[in-house]
Amino acid sequence: MIETQTYKQKLEEERKLLVQELSSVGVKQPRNPADWEAREEAPADTADIHVVADALEEVEERHGLTDTLEQRLADVTAALSRIEEGTYGTCEQCGKEIEKERLDANPAARTCTAHMA
Ligand SMILES: [Zn+2]
């Protein structure tokens, strides 16, 4: 029997943090609240190629970070809805119970250790 209450708390805390981080690097898309777009400030008004290159690089980095955070947020949200549905802690691949150690390490895990991607 999995103690979902503990994991639920962890997941809710993580979700809060992720949303905070996403708000600082990304902009929530009004049409799809689950989709975040990296903030894009226009490169400084300058002809200096180095300044422009730096600004573009920063935008690239933010894109990557936004994607990572968005993916993580999706996993956490999915785990929370599995708690609501009463299916939390079962492997999406084989339907077996996910090892406690794995859930302790990652409460948002979708699969058992054998079916880790
Ligand atoms: Zn499995």
PDB file of C-alpha atoms and ligand atoms in Angstrom:
ATOM      1  CA  MET A   1       0.000   0.000   0.000  1.00  0.00           C
ATOM      2  CA  ILE A   2       1.496   3.306  -1.060  1.00  0.00           C
ATOM      3  CA  GLU A   3       1.222   6.251   1.289  1.00  0.00           C
ATOM      4  CA  THR A   4       0.004   8.730  -1.270  1.00  0.00           C
ATOM      5  CA  GLN A   5      -0.398  11.562   1.228  1.00  0.00           C
ATOM      6  CA  THR A   6       3.366  12.014   1.616  1.00  0.00           C
ATOM      7  CA  TYR A   7       3.932  11.960  -2.128  1.00  0.00           C
ATOM      8  CA  LYS A   8       1.014  14.266  -2.731  1.00  0.00           C
ATOM      9  CA  GLN A   9       2.588  16.836  -0.446  1.00  0.00           C
ATOM     10  CA  LYS A  10       5.969  16.520  -2.164  1.00  0.00           C
ATOM     11  CA  LEU A  11       4.359  16.784  -5.595  1.00  0.00           C
ATOM     12  CA  GLU A  12       2.329  19.833  -4.671  1.00  0.00           C
ATOM     13  CA  GLU A  13       5.419  21.570  -3.330  1.00  0.00           C
ATOM     14  CA  GLU A  14       7.348  20.715  -6.462  1.00  0.00           C
ATOM     15  CA  ARG A  15       4.520  21.957  -8.651  1.00  0.00           C
ATOM     16  CA  LYS A  16       4.550  25.293  -6.848  1.00  0.00           C
ATOM     17  CA  LEU A  17       8.299  25.649  -7.368  1.00  0.00           C
ATOM     18  CA  LEU A  18       8.071  24.676 -11.033  1.00  0.00           C
ATOM     19  CA  VAL A  19       5.338  27.201 -11.702  1.00  0.00           C
ATOM     20  CA  GLN A  20       7.428  29.864  -9.976  1.00  0.00           C
ATOM     21  CA  GLU A  21      10.498  29.011 -12.031  1.00  0.00           C
ATOM     22  CA  LEU A  22       8.494  28.861 -15.231  1.00  0.00           C
ATOM     23  CA  SER A  23       7.038  32.285 -14.538  1.00  0.00           C
ATOM     24  CA  SER A  24      10.542  33.699 -14.282  1.00  0.00           C
ATOM     25  CA  VAL A  25      11.846  32.180 -17.526  1.00  0.00           C
ATOM     26  CA  GLY A  26       8.697  31.736 -19.556  1.00  0.00           C
ATOM     27  CA  VAL A  27       5.349  33.185 -20.406  1.00  0.00           C
ATOM     28  CA  LYS A  28       2.209  31.130 -20.007  1.00  0.00           C
ATOM     29  CA  GLN A  29       0.368  30.779 -23.285  1.00  0.00           C
ATOM     30  CA  PRO A  30      -3.123  32.238 -22.908  1.00  0.00           C
ATOM     31  CA  ARG A  31      -4.634  29.702 -25.295  1.00  0.00           C
ATOM     32  CA  ASN A  32      -3.012  26.708 -23.655  1.00  0.00           C
ATOM     33  CA  PRO A  33      -2.176  27.137 -19.976  1.00  0.00           C
ATOM     34  CA  ALA A  34      -0.074  23.958 -20.017  1.00  0.00           C
ATOM     35  CA  ASP A  35       2.181  25.425 -22.667  1.00  0.00           C
ATOM     36  CA  TRP A  36       4.913  27.835 -21.687  1.00  0.00           C
ATOM     37  CA  GLU A  37       6.914  29.902 -24.093  1.00  0.00           C
ATOM     38  CA  ALA A  38      10.388  31.181 -23.295  1.00  0.00           C
ATOM     39  CA  ARG A  39      10.495  34.886 -22.709  1.00  0.00           C
ATOM     40  CA  GLU A  40      12.067  36.677 -25.599  1.00  0.00           C
ATOM     41  CA  GLU A  41      13.399  40.101 -25.068  1.00  0.00           C
ATOM     42  CA  ALA A  42      14.472  41.754 -28.255  1.00  0.00           C
ATOM     43  CA  PRO A  43      18.263  41.878 -28.509  1.00  0.00           C
ATOM     44  CA  ALA A  44      19.671  45.230 -27.525  1.00  0.00           C
ATOM     45  CA  ASP A  45      19.420  47.910 -30.143  1.00  0.00           C
ATOM     46  CA  THR A  46      23.011  47.652 -31.216  1.00  0.00           C
ATOM     47  CA  ALA A  47      25.056  46.633 -34.179  1.00  0.00           C
ATOM     48  CA  ASP A  48      27.620  44.952 -31.946  1.00  0.00           C
ATOM     49  CA  ILE A  49      27.599  41.385 -33.158  1.00  0.00           C
ATOM     50  CA  HIS A  50      28.834  40.056 -29.794  1.00  0.00           C
ATOM     51  CA  VAL A  51      26.043  41.673 -27.851  1.00  0.00           C
ATOM     52  CA  VAL A  52      23.476  40.347 -30.306  1.00  0.00           C
ATOM     53  CA  ALA A  53      25.027  36.869 -30.211  1.00  0.00           C
ATOM     54  CA  ASP A  54      24.960  36.844 -26.406  1.00  0.00           C
ATOM     55  CA  ALA A  55      21.325  37.882 -26.354  1.00  0.00           C
ATOM     56  CA  LEU A  56      20.397  35.154 -28.820  1.00  0.00           C
ATOM     57  CA  GLU A  57      22.319  32.568 -26.838  1.00  0.00           C
ATOM     58  CA  GLU A  58      20.417  33.537 -23.730  1.00  0.00           C
ATOM     59  CA  VAL A  59      17.114  33.109 -25.524  1.00  0.00           C
ATOM     60  CA  GLU A  60      18.238  29.634 -26.660  1.00  0.00           C
ATOM     61  CA  GLU A  61      19.121  28.663 -23.104  1.00  0.00           C
ATOM     62  CA  ARG A  62      15.804  29.859 -21.822  1.00  0.00           C
ATOM     63  CA  HIS A  63      14.032  27.785 -24.473  1.00  0.00           C
ATOM     64  CA  GLY A  64      15.807  24.662 -23.258  1.00  0.00           C
ATOM     65  CA  LEU A  65      15.115  25.411 -19.622  1.00  0.00           C
ATOM     66  CA  THR A  66      11.475  26.203 -20.327  1.00  0.00           C
ATOM     67  CA  ASP A  67      11.053  22.863 -22.127  1.00  0.00           C
ATOM     68  CA  THR A  68      12.670  20.946 -19.278  1.00  0.00           C
ATOM     69  CA  LEU A  69      10.557  22.671 -16.644  1.00  0.00           C
ATOM     70  CA  GLU A  70       7.412  22.253 -18.718  1.00  0.00           C
ATOM     71  CA  GLN A  71       8.037  18.529 -19.115  1.00  0.00           C
ATOM     72  CA  ARG A  72       8.682  18.145 -15.401  1.00  0.00           C
ATOM     73  CA  LEU A  73       5.534  20.107 -14.571  1.00  0.00           C
ATOM     74  CA  ALA A  74       3.526  17.820 -16.861  1.00  0.00           C
ATOM     75  CA  ASP A  75       4.890  14.744 -15.034  1.00  0.00           C
ATOM     76  CA  VAL A  76       4.132  16.227 -11.629  1.00  0.00           C
ATOM     77  CA  THR A  77       0.615  17.248 -12.681  1.00  0.00           C
ATOM     78  CA  ALA A  78      -0.019  13.792 -14.143  1.00  0.00           C
ATOM     79  CA  ALA A  79       1.148  12.165 -10.909  1.00  0.00           C
ATOM     80  CA  LEU A  80      -1.185  14.379  -8.884  1.00  0.00           C
ATOM     81  CA  SER A  81      -4.151  13.433 -11.044  1.00  0.00           C
ATOM     82  CA  ARG A  82      -3.242   9.750 -10.657  1.00  0.00           C
ATOM     83  CA  ILE A  83      -3.425  10.285  -6.897  1.00  0.00           C
ATOM     84  CA  GLU A  84      -6.911  11.752  -7.378  1.00  0.00           C
ATOM     85  CA  GLU A  85      -7.915   8.800  -9.536  1.00  0.00           C
ATOM     86  CA  GLY A  86      -6.448   6.280  -7.144  1.00  0.00           C
ATOM     87  CA  THR A  87      -4.045   4.865  -9.726  1.00  0.00           C
ATOM     88  CA  TYR A  88      -0.923   6.502  -8.313  1.00  0.00           C
ATOM     89  CA  GLY A  89       2.179   4.329  -8.038  1.00  0.00           C
ATOM     90  CA  THR A  90       1.418   1.865 -10.799  1.00  0.00           C
ATOM     91  CA  CYS A  91       3.681   1.464 -13.821  1.00  0.00           C
ATOM     92  CA  GLU A  92       2.285   2.873 -17.076  1.00  0.00           C
ATOM     93  CA  GLN A  93       3.931   0.019 -18.977  1.00  0.00           C
ATOM     94  CA  CYS A  94       3.175  -3.109 -16.969  1.00  0.00           C
ATOM     95  CA  GLY A  95       0.654  -1.934 -14.369  1.00  0.00           C
ATOM     96  CA  LYS A  96       2.711  -3.243 -11.480  1.00  0.00           C
ATOM     97  CA  GLU A  97       3.329  -1.253  -8.359  1.00  0.00           C
ATOM     98  CA  ILE A  98       6.280   1.127  -8.636  1.00  0.00           C
ATOM     99  CA  GLU A  99       9.066   0.472  -6.116  1.00  0.00           C
ATOM    100  CA  LYS A 100       8.937   2.669  -3.018  1.00  0.00           C
ATOM    101  CA  GLU A 101      12.611   3.627  -3.459  1.00  0.00           C
ATOM    102  CA  ARG A 102      11.841   4.877  -6.942  1.00  0.00           C
ATOM    103  CA  LEU A 103       8.891   6.955  -5.793  1.00  0.00           C
ATOM    104  CA  ASP A 104      10.972   8.352  -2.945  1.00  0.00           C
ATOM    105  CA  ALA A 105      13.604   9.441  -5.447  1.00  0.00           C
ATOM    106  CA  ASN A 106      11.052  10.716  -7.944  1.00  0.00           C
ATOM    107  CA  PRO A 107       7.436  10.994  -6.785  1.00  0.00           C
ATOM    108  CA  ALA A 108       6.422  11.832 -10.362  1.00  0.00           C
ATOM    109  CA  ALA A 109       7.778   8.539 -11.776  1.00  0.00           C
ATOM    110  CA  ARG A 110       5.442   7.057 -14.396  1.00  0.00           C
ATOM    111  CA  THR A 111       6.995   3.623 -14.594  1.00  0.00           C
ATOM    112  CA  CYS A 112       8.653   0.965 -12.463  1.00  0.00           C
ATOM    113  CA  THR A 113      12.435   0.604 -12.443  1.00  0.00           C
ATOM    114  CA  ALA A 114      12.309  -2.094 -15.131  1.00  0.00           C
ATOM    115  CA  HIS A 115      10.447   0.225 -17.507  1.00  0.00           C
ATOM    116  CA  MET A 116      12.444   3.393 -16.914  1.00  0.00           C
ATOM    117  CA  ALA A 117      13.009   5.207 -20.175  1.00  0.00           C
TER     118      ALA A 117
HETATM  119 ZN    ZN B   1       6.783  -1.685 -15.336  1.00  0.00          ZN
END
